[in-house]
Amino acid sequence: MLLTIACSKSNSGNSSLSSTSEATVSNDNKSGGIYKGVLVGSSGTVKIILQGGTVSAEVTIDGITKILPATNLPSGWTSGQSLTDIKFSKDNWTLSFSVSPAGSNPQIFMVSIPGHTGIEVYVIKETSTMQVKVYEGTYGKDSNASDLGAWNLVLSTTDTSFGLYKSVSNSKLAMYGSFNESDGSIRISGMEESMRAEGTLRDNSFSGIWAQRNLFGGTIPQSGGKWQAKRTL
């Protein structure tokens, strides 16, 4: 699964990015509403829409977007009822979605997209008072921060950060951290506790440095480099 971050910076440079929450207040504590997340394996984003008469999943992966309708939504379902293994599917793109009656613990799993394997997803609920922003990026040792793999973040206006990165061994690892809106700084830790990163948000883009540190308390990085991520949802 993925992680979440907090921010309310400018969206200059991409007029298609929403500057406010898309979720309705009536769904803030219910299973309906808006859910946003990131994909790692191949890089992408996902938005589940369960409001305003719309029930669909908007999936973008490697620059291609498809709108997937729900194929097994229970007849008569209303917001405030749980969803379990709801299938969204079109053109052989498929994912399953589950969430509690209150909108907590959303999960996306069983993602199947032709030409893409081993996809992991992290998704969180957007509310009328907490906008979710999604950033896709890369990390590496080269000057472009791109030679090692994907570095994707889900950001919410809660002063915390979460995400996924793809390791050299092709495994997908979770990360978490904190965000300081006043100066745009972010600090990130890997769930395996040996990775640390920091960076700064400018408009729609993060950039920073990362290091793989000694597991026994040493401060000299065993490896490290740069990372970058740009808002895409």
JSON list of C-alpha atoms in Angstrom, two decimals:
[
{"chain": "A", "resi": 1, "resn": "MET", "atom": "CA", "xyz": [0.00, 0.00, 0.00]},
{"chain": "A", "resi": 2, "resn": "LEU", "atom": "CA", "xyz": [0.90, 3.70, -0.36]},
{"chain": "A", "resi": 3, "resn": "LEU", "atom": "CA", "xyz": [1.29, 6.78, 1.77]},
{"chain": "A", "resi": 4, "resn": "THR", "atom": "CA", "xyz": [-0.22, 10.27, 2.34]},
{"chain": "A", "resi": 5, "resn": "ILE", "atom": "CA", "xyz": [1.15, 13.86, 2.60]},
{"chain": "A", "resi": 6, "resn": "ALA", "atom": "CA", "xyz": [-0.18, 17.27, 3.49]},
{"chain": "A", "resi": 7, "resn": "CYS", "atom": "CA", "xyz": [-0.09, 20.40, 1.37]},
{"chain": "A", "resi": 8, "resn": "SER", "atom": "CA", "xyz": [-2.05, 23.30, -0.01]},
{"chain": "A", "resi": 9, "resn": "LYS", "atom": "CA", "xyz": [0.41, 24.85, -2.41]},
{"chain": "A", "resi": 10, "resn": "SER", "atom": "CA", "xyz": [-0.26, 26.49, -5.76]},
{"chain": "A", "resi": 11, "resn": "ASN", "atom": "CA", "xyz": [-1.32, 24.40, -8.73]},
{"chain": "A", "resi": 12, "resn": "SER", "atom": "CA", "xyz": [0.32, 26.72, -11.23]},
{"chain": "A", "resi": 13, "resn": "GLY", "atom": "CA", "xyz": [1.54, 24.99, -14.37]},
{"chain": "A", "resi": 14, "resn": "ASN", "atom": "CA", "xyz": [-1.37, 22.54, -14.68]},
{"chain": "A", "resi": 15, "resn": "SER", "atom": "CA", "xyz": [-4.83, 24.09, -14.85]},
{"chain": "A", "resi": 16, "resn": "SER", "atom": "CA", "xyz": [-6.50, 20.65, -14.85]},
{"chain": "A", "resi": 17, "resn": "LEU", "atom": "CA", "xyz": [-5.47, 19.99, -11.25]},
{"chain": "A", "resi": 18, "resn": "SER", "atom": "CA", "xyz": [-8.17, 20.78, -8.71]},
{"chain": "A", "resi": 19, "resn": "SER", "atom": "CA", "xyz": [-7.32, 23.38, -6.08]},
{"chain": "A", "resi": 20, "resn": "THR", "atom": "CA", "xyz": [-10.16, 22.28, -3.79]},
{"chain": "A", "resi": 21, "resn": "SER", "atom": "CA", "xyz": [-11.68, 19.04, -2.57]},
{"chain": "A", "resi": 22, "resn": "GLU", "atom": "CA", "xyz": [-14.05, 17.27, -4.95]},
{"chain": "A", "resi": 23, "resn": "ALA", "atom": "CA", "xyz": [-15.83, 15.39, -2.17]},
{"chain": "A", "resi": 24, "resn": "THR", "atom": "CA", "xyz": [-19.30, 16.30, -0.92]},
{"chain": "A", "resi": 25, "resn": "VAL", "atom": "CA", "xyz": [-19.89, 16.97, 2.77]},
{"chain": "A", "resi": 26, "resn": "SER", "atom": "CA", "xyz": [-22.75, 14.46, 2.87]},
{"chain": "A", "resi": 27, "resn": "ASN", "atom": "CA", "xyz": [-20.24, 11.63, 2.31]},
{"chain": "A", "resi": 28, "resn": "ASP", "atom": "CA", "xyz": [-17.55, 12.75, 4.77]},
{"chain": "A", "resi": 29, "resn": "ASN", "atom": "CA", "xyz": [-18.26, 9.88, 7.19]},
{"chain": "A", "resi": 30, "resn": "LYS", "atom": "CA", "xyz": [-19.79, 7.44, 4.74]},
{"chain": "A", "resi": 31, "resn": "SER", "atom": "CA", "xyz": [-18.59, 4.92, 2.18]},
{"chain": "A", "resi": 32, "resn": "GLY", "atom": "CA", "xyz": [-19.56, 7.16, -0.73]},
{"chain": "A", "resi": 33, "resn": "GLY", "atom": "CA", "xyz": [-17.44, 10.05, -1.95]},
{"chain": "A", "resi": 34, "resn": "ILE", "atom": "CA", "xyz": [-13.99, 10.36, -3.52]},
{"chain": "A", "resi": 35, "resn": "TYR", "atom": "CA", "xyz": [-10.94, 8.13, -3.02]},
{"chain": "A", "resi": 36, "resn": "LYS", "atom": "CA", "xyz": [-7.52, 8.87, -4.54]},
{"chain": "A", "resi": 37, "resn": "GLY", "atom": "CA", "xyz": [-4.34, 6.83, -4.71]},
{"chain": "A", "resi": 38, "resn": "VAL", "atom": "CA", "xyz": [-1.08, 6.00, -6.43]},
{"chain": "A", "resi": 39, "resn": "LEU", "atom": "CA", "xyz": [0.17, 2.91, -8.23]},
{"chain": "A", "resi": 40, "resn": "VAL", "atom": "CA", "xyz": [3.68, 1.51, -8.17]},
{"chain": "A", "resi": 41, "resn": "GLY", "atom": "CA", "xyz": [4.91, -1.33, -10.34]},
{"chain": "A", "resi": 42, "resn": "SER", "atom": "CA", "xyz": [4.21, 0.72, -13.35]},
{"chain": "A", "resi": 43, "resn": "SER", "atom": "CA", "xyz": [3.58, 4.29, -12.22]},
{"chain": "A", "resi": 44, "resn": "GLY", "atom": "CA", "xyz": [0.05, 5.65, -12.13]},
{"chain": "A", "resi": 45, "resn": "THR", "atom": "CA", "xyz": [-2.91, 7.15, -10.27]},
{"chain": "A", "resi": 46, "resn": "VAL", "atom": "CA", "xyz": [-6.43, 6.06, -9.40]},
{"chain": "A", "resi": 47, "resn": "LYS", "atom": "CA", "xyz": [-9.58, 7.93, -8.39]},
{"chain": "A", "resi": 48, "resn": "ILE", "atom": "CA", "xyz": [-12.72, 6.14, -7.20]},
{"chain": "A", "resi": 49, "resn": "ILE", "atom": "CA", "xyz": [-15.89, 8.24, -7.58]},
{"chain": "A", "resi": 50, "resn": "LEU", "atom": "CA", "xyz": [-18.97, 7.23, -5.57]},
{"chain": "A", "resi": 51, "resn": "GLN", "atom": "CA", "xyz": [-21.11, 10.35, -5.54]},
{"chain": "A", "resi": 52, "resn": "GLY", "atom": "CA", "xyz": [-23.40, 12.53, -7.65]},
{"chain": "A", "resi": 53, "resn": "GLY", "atom": "CA", "xyz": [-24.85, 9.55, -9.46]},
{"chain": "A", "resi": 54, "resn": "THR", "atom": "CA", "xyz": [-21.40, 8.40, -10.63]},
{"chain": "A", "resi": 55, "resn": "VAL", "atom": "CA", "xyz": [-19.86, 5.04, -9.71]},
{"chain": "A", "resi": 56, "resn": "SER", "atom": "CA", "xyz": [-16.55, 4.61, -11.53]},
{"chain": "A", "resi": 57, "resn": "ALA", "atom": "CA", "xyz": [-12.79, 4.27, -11.24]},
{"chain": "A", "resi": 58, "resn": "GLU", "atom": "CA", "xyz": [-10.51, 6.59, -13.19]},
{"chain": "A", "resi": 59, "resn": "VAL", "atom": "CA", "xyz": [-7.15, 4.88, -13.71]},
{"chain": "A", "resi": 60, "resn": "THR", "atom": "CA", "xyz": [-4.08, 6.42, -15.34]},
{"chain": "A", "resi": 61, "resn": "ILE", "atom": "CA", "xyz": [-0.98, 4.34, -15.89]},
{"chain": "A", "resi": 62, "resn": "ASP", "atom": "CA", "xyz": [2.06, 5.35, -17.93]},
{"chain": "A", "resi": 63, "resn": "GLY", "atom": "CA", "xyz": [0.09, 8.24, -19.42]},
{"chain": "A", "resi": 64, "resn": "ILE", "atom": "CA", "xyz": [-2.98, 6.25, -20.51]},
{"chain": "A", "resi": 65, "resn": "THR", "atom": "CA", "xyz": [-6.33, 6.90, -18.78]},
{"chain": "A", "resi": 66, "resn": "LYS", "atom": "CA", "xyz": [-9.45, 4.73, -18.69]},
{"chain": "A", "resi": 67, "resn": "ILE", "atom": "CA", "xyz": [-12.77, 5.18, -16.90]},
{"chain": "A", "resi": 68, "resn": "LEU", "atom": "CA", "xyz": [-13.85, 1.83, -15.45]},
{"chain": "A", "resi": 69, "resn": "PRO", "atom": "CA", "xyz": [-17.52, 1.31, -14.52]},
{"chain": "A", "resi": 70, "resn": "ALA", "atom": "CA", "xyz": [-18.53, -0.86, -11.57]},
{"chain": "A", "resi": 71, "resn": "THR", "atom": "CA", "xyz": [-19.77, -4.26, -12.75]},
{"chain": "A", "resi": 72, "resn": "ASN", "atom": "CA", "xyz": [-21.09, -5.82, -9.54]},
{"chain": "A", "resi": 73, "resn": "LEU", "atom": "CA", "xyz": [-22.36, -2.98, -7.36]},
{"chain": "A", "resi": 74, "resn": "PRO", "atom": "CA", "xyz": [-25.18, -4.38, -5.19]},
{"chain": "A", "resi": 75, "resn": "SER", "atom": "CA", "xyz": [-28.65, -3.30, -6.27]},
{"chain": "A", "resi": 76, "resn": "GLY", "atom": "CA", "xyz": [-29.93, -0.55, -4.00]},
{"chain": "A", "resi": 77, "resn": "TRP", "atom": "CA", "xyz": [-26.54, 0.25, -2.50]},
{"chain": "A", "resi": 78, "resn": "THR", "atom": "CA", "xyz": [-26.39, 3.66, -0.81]},
{"chain": "A", "resi": 79, "resn": "SER", "atom": "CA", "xyz": [-23.58, 5.62, 0.77]},
{"chain": "A", "resi": 80, "resn": "GLY", "atom": "CA", "xyz": [-23.13, 4.47, 4.35]},
{"chain": "A", "resi": 81, "resn": "GLN", "atom": "CA", "xyz": [-23.20, 0.80, 3.43]},
{"chain": "A", "resi": 82, "resn": "SER", "atom": "CA", "xyz": [-19.98, -1.19, 3.11]},
{"chain": "A", "resi": 83, "resn": "LEU", "atom": "CA", "xyz": [-18.52, -2.22, -0.22]},
{"chain": "A", "resi": 84, "resn": "THR", "atom": "CA", "xyz": [-16.68, -5.53, -0.56]},
{"chain": "A", "resi": 85, "resn": "ASP", "atom": "CA", "xyz": [-14.75, -6.66, -3.62]},
{"chain": "A", "resi": 86, "resn": "ILE", "atom": "CA", "xyz": [-16.52, -4.25, -5.96]},
{"chain": "A", "resi": 87, "resn": "LYS", "atom": "CA", "xyz": [-15.15, -4.82, -9.43]},
{"chain": "A", "resi": 88, "resn": "PHE", "atom": "CA", "xyz": [-14.42, -1.94, -11.81]},
{"chain": "A", "resi": 89, "resn": "SER", "atom": "CA", "xyz": [-13.61, -3.14, -15.31]},
{"chain": "A", "resi": 90, "resn": "LYS", "atom": "CA", "xyz": [-13.28, -2.07, -18.96]},
{"chain": "A", "resi": 91, "resn": "ASP", "atom": "CA", "xyz": [-11.09, -3.18, -21.90]},
{"chain": "A", "resi": 92, "resn": "ASN", "atom": "CA", "xyz": [-9.38, -5.81, -19.71]},
{"chain": "A", "resi": 93, "resn": "TRP", "atom": "CA", "xyz": [-8.43, -3.18, -17.11]},
{"chain": "A", "resi": 94, "resn": "THR", "atom": "CA", "xyz": [-9.76, -4.41, -13.77]},
{"chain": "A", "resi": 95, "resn": "LEU", "atom": "CA", "xyz": [-9.48, -3.55, -10.09]},
{"chain": "A", "resi": 96, "resn": "SER", "atom": "CA", "xyz": [-11.39, -4.47, -6.93]},
{"chain": "A", "resi": 97, "resn": "PHE", "atom": "CA", "xyz": [-12.35, -1.99, -4.22]},
{"chain": "A", "resi": 98, "resn": "SER", "atom": "CA", "xyz": [-13.53, -2.42, -0.62]},
{"chain": "A", "resi": 99, "resn": "VAL", "atom": "CA", "xyz": [-14.39, 0.12, 2.09]},
{"chain": "A", "resi": 100, "resn": "SER", "atom": "CA", "xyz": [-16.20, 0.21, 5.43]},
{"chain": "A", "resi": 101, "resn": "PRO", "atom": "CA", "xyz": [-19.62, 1.84, 5.96]},
{"chain": "A", "resi": 102, "resn": "ALA", "atom": "CA", "xyz": [-17.91, 4.92, 7.42]},
{"chain": "A", "resi": 103, "resn": "GLY", "atom": "CA", "xyz": [-15.43, 5.25, 4.56]},
{"chain": "A", "resi": 104, "resn": "SER", "atom": "CA", "xyz": [-12.48, 4.01, 6.59]},
{"chain": "A", "resi": 105, "resn": "ASN", "atom": "CA", "xyz": [-9.85, 1.47, 5.54]},
{"chain": "A", "resi": 106, "resn": "PRO", "atom": "CA", "xyz": [-10.33, 1.77, 1.76]},
{"chain": "A", "resi": 107, "resn": "GLN", "atom": "CA", "xyz": [-8.45, -0.89, -0.19]},
{"chain": "A", "resi": 108, "resn": "ILE", "atom": "CA", "xyz": [-7.74, -1.43, -3.87]},
{"chain": "A", "resi": 109, "resn": "PHE", "atom": "CA", "xyz": [-6.43, -4.83, -4.86]},
{"chain": "A", "resi": 110, "resn": "MET", "atom": "CA", "xyz": [-6.36, -7.37, -7.67]},
{"chain": "A", "resi": 111, "resn": "VAL", "atom": "CA", "xyz": [-5.28, -4.73, -10.19]},
{"chain": "A", "resi": 112, "resn": "SER", "atom": "CA", "xyz": [-5.03, -6.27, -13.65]},
{"chain": "A", "resi": 113, "resn": "ILE", "atom": "CA", "xyz": [-3.86, -4.15, -16.58]},
{"chain": "A", "resi": 114, "resn": "PRO", "atom": "CA", "xyz": [-2.47, -5.72, -19.78]},
{"chain": "A", "resi": 115, "resn": "GLY", "atom": "CA", "xyz": [1.28, -5.26, -20.04]},
{"chain": "A", "resi": 116, "resn": "HIS", "atom": "CA", "xyz": [1.69, -4.35, -16.37]},
{"chain": "A", "resi": 117, "resn": "THR", "atom": "CA", "xyz": [2.46, -6.78, -13.54]},
{"chain": "A", "resi": 118, "resn": "GLY", "atom": "CA", "xyz": [3.05, -6.59, -9.80]},
{"chain": "A", "resi": 119, "resn": "ILE", "atom": "CA", "xyz": [1.09, -3.38, -9.26]},
{"chain": "A", "resi": 120, "resn": "GLU", "atom": "CA", "xyz": [0.72, -2.14, -5.67]},
{"chain": "A", "resi": 121, "resn": "VAL", "atom": "CA", "xyz": [-1.77, 0.58, -4.69]},
{"chain": "A", "resi": 122, "resn": "TYR", "atom": "CA", "xyz": [-2.23, 2.95, -1.76]},
{"chain": "A", "resi": 123, "resn": "VAL", "atom": "CA", "xyz": [-5.52, 4.85, -1.56]},
{"chain": "A", "resi": 124, "resn": "ILE", "atom": "CA", "xyz": [-7.12, 7.26, 0.91]},
{"chain": "A", "resi": 125, "resn": "LYS", "atom": "CA", "xyz": [-10.49, 8.97, 1.22]},
{"chain": "A", "resi": 126, "resn": "GLU", "atom": "CA", "xyz": [-10.89, 12.63, 0.34]},
{"chain": "A", "resi": 127, "resn": "THR", "atom": "CA", "xyz": [-13.39, 14.61, 2.40]},
{"chain": "A", "resi": 128, "resn": "SER", "atom": "CA", "xyz": [-14.99, 18.01, 1.94]},
{"chain": "A", "resi": 129, "resn": "THR", "atom": "CA", "xyz": [-12.43, 19.49, 4.35]},
{"chain": "A", "resi": 130, "resn": "MET", "atom": "CA", "xyz": [-9.37, 17.38, 3.42]},
{"chain": "A", "resi": 131, "resn": "GLN", "atom": "CA", "xyz": [-8.21, 17.48, -0.17]},
{"chain": "A", "resi": 132, "resn": "VAL", "atom": "CA", "xyz": [-6.02, 14.63, -1.41]},
{"chain": "A", "resi": 133, "resn": "LYS", "atom": "CA", "xyz": [-3.21, 15.31, -3.89]},
{"chain": "A", "resi": 134, "resn": "VAL", "atom": "CA", "xyz": [-1.23, 12.67, -5.75]},
{"chain": "A", "resi": 135, "resn": "TYR", "atom": "CA", "xyz": [2.42, 13.03, -6.80]},
{"chain": "A", "resi": 136, "resn": "GLU", "atom": "CA", "xyz": [4.39, 10.74, -9.10]},
{"chain": "A", "resi": 137, "resn": "GLY", "atom": "CA", "xyz": [8.15, 10.72, -9.29]},
{"chain": "A", "resi": 138, "resn": "THR", "atom": "CA", "xyz": [11.43, 8.86, -9.38]},
{"chain": "A", "resi": 139, "resn": "TYR", "atom": "CA", "xyz": [14.56, 8.45, -7.32]},
{"chain": "A", "resi": 140, "resn": "GLY", "atom": "CA", "xyz": [18.13, 7.53, -8.10]},
{"chain": "A", "resi": 141, "resn": "LYS", "atom": "CA", "xyz": [21.80, 8.29, -7.83]},
{"chain": "A", "resi": 142, "resn": "ASP", "atom": "CA", "xyz": [22.09, 10.29, -11.03]},
{"chain": "A", "resi": 143, "resn": "SER", "atom": "CA", "xyz": [21.53, 14.03, -11.40]},
{"chain": "A", "resi": 144, "resn": "ASN", "atom": "CA", "xyz": [18.00, 13.45, -12.72]},
{"chain": "A", "resi": 145, "resn": "ALA", "atom": "CA", "xyz": [16.98, 11.26, -9.76]},
{"chain": "A", "resi": 146, "resn": "SER", "atom": "CA", "xyz": [15.61, 8.65, -12.11]},
{"chain": "A", "resi": 147, "resn": "ASP", "atom": "CA", "xyz": [17.86, 5.61, -12.43]},
{"chain": "A", "resi": 148, "resn": "LEU", "atom": "CA", "xyz": [16.57, 3.45, -9.53]},
{"chain": "A", "resi": 149, "resn": "GLY", "atom": "CA", "xyz": [12.78, 3.47, -9.73]},
{"chain": "A", "resi": 150, "resn": "ALA", "atom": "CA", "xyz": [9.41, 5.06, -8.94]},
{"chain": "A", "resi": 151, "resn": "TRP", "atom": "CA", "xyz": [8.82, 7.32, -5.93]},
{"chain": "A", "resi": 152, "resn": "ASN", "atom": "CA", "xyz": [5.10, 8.11, -5.59]},
{"chain": "A", "resi": 153, "resn": "LEU", "atom": "CA", "xyz": [3.21, 9.98, -2.87]},
{"chain": "A", "resi": 154, "resn": "VAL", "atom": "CA", "xyz": [-0.38, 10.53, -1.80]},
{"chain": "A", "resi": 155, "resn": "LEU", "atom": "CA", "xyz": [-0.77, 13.84, 0.02]},
{"chain": "A", "resi": 156, "resn": "SER", "atom": "CA", "xyz": [-3.59, 15.03, 2.25]},
{"chain": "A", "resi": 157, "resn": "THR", "atom": "CA", "xyz": [-4.06, 18.23, 4.20]},
{"chain": "A", "resi": 158, "resn": "THR", "atom": "CA", "xyz": [-3.16, 16.57, 7.51]},
{"chain": "A", "resi": 159, "resn": "ASP", "atom": "CA", "xyz": [0.56, 17.31, 7.96]},
{"chain": "A", "resi": 160, "resn": "THR", "atom": "CA", "xyz": [1.52, 13.66, 7.37]},
{"chain": "A", "resi": 161, "resn": "SER", "atom": "CA", "xyz": [2.97, 11.95, 4.30]},
{"chain": "A", "resi": 162, "resn": "PHE", "atom": "CA", "xyz": [2.70, 8.47, 2.83]},
{"chain": "A", "resi": 163, "resn": "GLY", "atom": "CA", "xyz": [3.82, 6.80, -0.38]},
{"chain": "A", "resi": 164, "resn": "LEU", "atom": "CA", "xyz": [5.41, 3.88, -2.21]},
{"chain": "A", "resi": 165, "resn": "TYR", "atom": "CA", "xyz": [8.72, 3.45, -3.86]},
{"chain": "A", "resi": 166, "resn": "LYS", "atom": "CA", "xyz": [10.04, 0.68, -6.07]},
{"chain": "A", "resi": 167, "resn": "SER", "atom": "CA", "xyz": [13.37, -0.71, -4.92]},
{"chain": "A", "resi": 168, "resn": "VAL", "atom": "CA", "xyz": [16.30, -1.90, -6.96]},
{"chain": "A", "resi": 169, "resn": "SER", "atom": "CA", "xyz": [15.21, -5.50, -6.26]},
{"chain": "A", "resi": 170, "resn": "ASN", "atom": "CA", "xyz": [11.82, -4.66, -7.86]},
{"chain": "A", "resi": 171, "resn": "SER", "atom": "CA", "xyz": [9.99, -4.87, -4.52]},
{"chain": "A", "resi": 172, "resn": "LYS", "atom": "CA", "xyz": [7.46, -2.19, -3.60]},
{"chain": "A", "resi": 173, "resn": "LEU", "atom": "CA", "xyz": [8.14, -0.56, -0.25]},
{"chain": "A", "resi": 174, "resn": "ALA", "atom": "CA", "xyz": [6.04, 1.80, 1.84]},
{"chain": "A", "resi": 175, "resn": "MET", "atom": "CA", "xyz": [7.17, 5.12, 3.28]},
{"chain": "A", "resi": 176, "resn": "TYR", "atom": "CA", "xyz": [5.67, 7.69, 5.60]},
{"chain": "A", "resi": 177, "resn": "GLY", "atom": "CA", "xyz": [6.57, 11.08, 7.00]},
{"chain": "A", "resi": 178, "resn": "SER", "atom": "CA", "xyz": [5.61, 14.62, 7.89]},
{"chain": "A", "resi": 179, "resn": "PHE", "atom": "CA", "xyz": [5.09, 17.81, 5.91]},
{"chain": "A", "resi": 180, "resn": "ASN", "atom": "CA", "xyz": [5.57, 21.40, 7.06]},
{"chain": "A", "resi": 181, "resn": "GLU", "atom": "CA", "xyz": [3.24, 23.66, 5.09]},
{"chain": "A", "resi": 182, "resn": "SER", "atom": "CA", "xyz": [4.92, 26.86, 6.27]},
{"chain": "A", "resi": 183, "resn": "ASP", "atom": "CA", "xyz": [8.19, 26.18, 4.48]},
{"chain": "A", "resi": 184, "resn": "GLY", "atom": "CA", "xyz": [7.21, 23.31, 2.15]},
{"chain": "A", "resi": 185, "resn": "SER", "atom": "CA", "xyz": [9.62, 20.85, 3.76]},
{"chain": "A", "resi": 186, "resn": "ILE", "atom": "CA", "xyz": [9.00, 17.13, 3.97]},
{"chain": "A", "resi": 187, "resn": "ARG", "atom": "CA", "xyz": [10.72, 14.37, 5.94]},
{"chain": "A", "resi": 188, "resn": "ILE", "atom": "CA", "xyz": [10.22, 10.72, 4.99]},
{"chain": "A", "resi": 189, "resn": "SER", "atom": "CA", "xyz": [11.13, 7.36, 6.51]},
{"chain": "A", "resi": 190, "resn": "GLY", "atom": "CA", "xyz": [10.99, 3.91, 4.96]},
{"chain": "A", "resi": 191, "resn": "MET", "atom": "CA", "xyz": [8.84, 1.31, 6.66]},
{"chain": "A", "resi": 192, "resn": "GLU", "atom": "CA", "xyz": [11.93, -0.88, 6.89]},
{"chain": "A", "resi": 193, "resn": "GLU", "atom": "CA", "xyz": [13.50, 1.92, 9.00]},
{"chain": "A", "resi": 194, "resn": "SER", "atom": "CA", "xyz": [16.75, 2.09, 7.07]},
{"chain": "A", "resi": 195, "resn": "MET", "atom": "CA", "xyz": [15.67, 4.68, 4.50]},
{"chain": "A", "resi": 196, "resn": "ARG", "atom": "CA", "xyz": [15.44, 8.40, 5.18]},
{"chain": "A", "resi": 197, "resn": "ALA", "atom": "CA", "xyz": [14.61, 11.26, 2.84]},
{"chain": "A", "resi": 198, "resn": "GLU", "atom": "CA", "xyz": [13.89, 14.97, 2.90]},
{"chain": "A", "resi": 199, "resn": "GLY", "atom": "CA", "xyz": [12.78, 17.48, 0.34]},
{"chain": "A", "resi": 200, "resn": "THR", "atom": "CA", "xyz": [10.93, 20.70, -0.47]},
{"chain": "A", "resi": 201, "resn": "LEU", "atom": "CA", "xyz": [7.69, 21.48, -2.29]},
{"chain": "A", "resi": 202, "resn": "ARG", "atom": "CA", "xyz": [7.71, 24.27, -4.87]},
{"chain": "A", "resi": 203, "resn": "ASP", "atom": "CA", "xyz": [4.41, 24.85, -6.66]},
{"chain": "A", "resi": 204, "resn": "ASN", "atom": "CA", "xyz": [3.43, 21.33, -7.84]},
{"chain": "A", "resi": 205, "resn": "SER", "atom": "CA", "xyz": [6.81, 19.61, -7.49]},
{"chain": "A", "resi": 206, "resn": "PHE", "atom": "CA", "xyz": [8.88, 18.05, -4.75]},
{"chain": "A", "resi": 207, "resn": "SER", "atom": "CA", "xyz": [12.62, 17.52, -4.93]},
{"chain": "A", "resi": 208, "resn": "GLY", "atom": "CA", "xyz": [15.05, 16.26, -2.35]},
{"chain": "A", "resi": 209, "resn": "ILE", "atom": "CA", "xyz": [17.65, 13.75, -1.25]},
{"chain": "A", "resi": 210, "resn": "TRP", "atom": "CA", "xyz": [17.46, 10.23, 0.19]},
{"chain": "A", "resi": 211, "resn": "ALA", "atom": "CA", "xyz": [19.87, 7.95, 2.02]},
{"chain": "A", "resi": 212, "resn": "GLN", "atom": "CA", "xyz": [20.00, 4.31, 3.04]},
{"chain": "A", "resi": 213, "resn": "ARG", "atom": "CA", "xyz": [21.41, 4.41, 6.55]},
{"chain": "A", "resi": 214, "resn": "ASN", "atom": "CA", "xyz": [23.10, 1.91, 8.84]},
{"chain": "A", "resi": 215, "resn": "LEU", "atom": "CA", "xyz": [20.47, -0.19, 10.62]},
{"chain": "A", "resi": 216, "resn": "PHE", "atom": "CA", "xyz": [22.51, -0.15, 13.85]},
{"chain": "A", "resi": 217, "resn": "GLY", "atom": "CA", "xyz": [22.45, 3.58, 14.40]},
{"chain": "A", "resi": 218, "resn": "GLY", "atom": "CA", "xyz": [25.26, 4.75, 12.14]},
{"chain": "A", "resi": 219, "resn": "THR", "atom": "CA", "xyz": [24.89, 8.14, 10.49]},
{"chain": "A", "resi": 220, "resn": "ILE", "atom": "CA", "xyz": [27.01, 7.59, 7.38]},
{"chain": "A", "resi": 221, "resn": "PRO", "atom": "CA", "xyz": [24.79, 6.75, 4.41]},
{"chain": "A", "resi": 222, "resn": "GLN", "atom": "CA", "xyz": [25.46, 3.36, 2.84]},
{"chain": "A", "resi": 223, "resn": "SER", "atom": "CA", "xyz": [23.91, 4.72, -0.36]},
{"chain": "A", "resi": 224, "resn": "GLY", "atom": "CA", "xyz": [21.90, 7.73, -1.39]},
{"chain": "A", "resi": 225, "resn": "GLY", "atom": "CA", "xyz": [20.92, 10.17, -4.07]},
{"chain": "A", "resi": 226, "resn": "LYS", "atom": "CA", "xyz": [18.10, 12.42, -5.21]},
{"chain": "A", "resi": 227, "resn": "TRP", "atom": "CA", "xyz": [14.35, 12.10, -5.62]},
{"chain": "A", "resi": 228, "resn": "GLN", "atom": "CA", "xyz": [11.66, 14.16, -7.31]},
{"chain": "A", "resi": 229, "resn": "ALA", "atom": "CA", "xyz": [7.87, 14.00, -7.66]},
{"chain": "A", "resi": 230, "resn": "LYS", "atom": "CA", "xyz": [5.30, 16.11, -9.50]},
{"chain": "A", "resi": 231, "resn": "ARG", "atom": "CA", "xyz": [1.59, 16.40, -8.81]},
{"chain": "A", "resi": 232, "resn": "THR", "atom": "CA", "xyz": [-0.50, 14.48, -11.35]},
{"chain": "A", "resi": 233, "resn": "LEU", "atom": "CA", "xyz": [-3.91, 14.24, -9.60]}
]
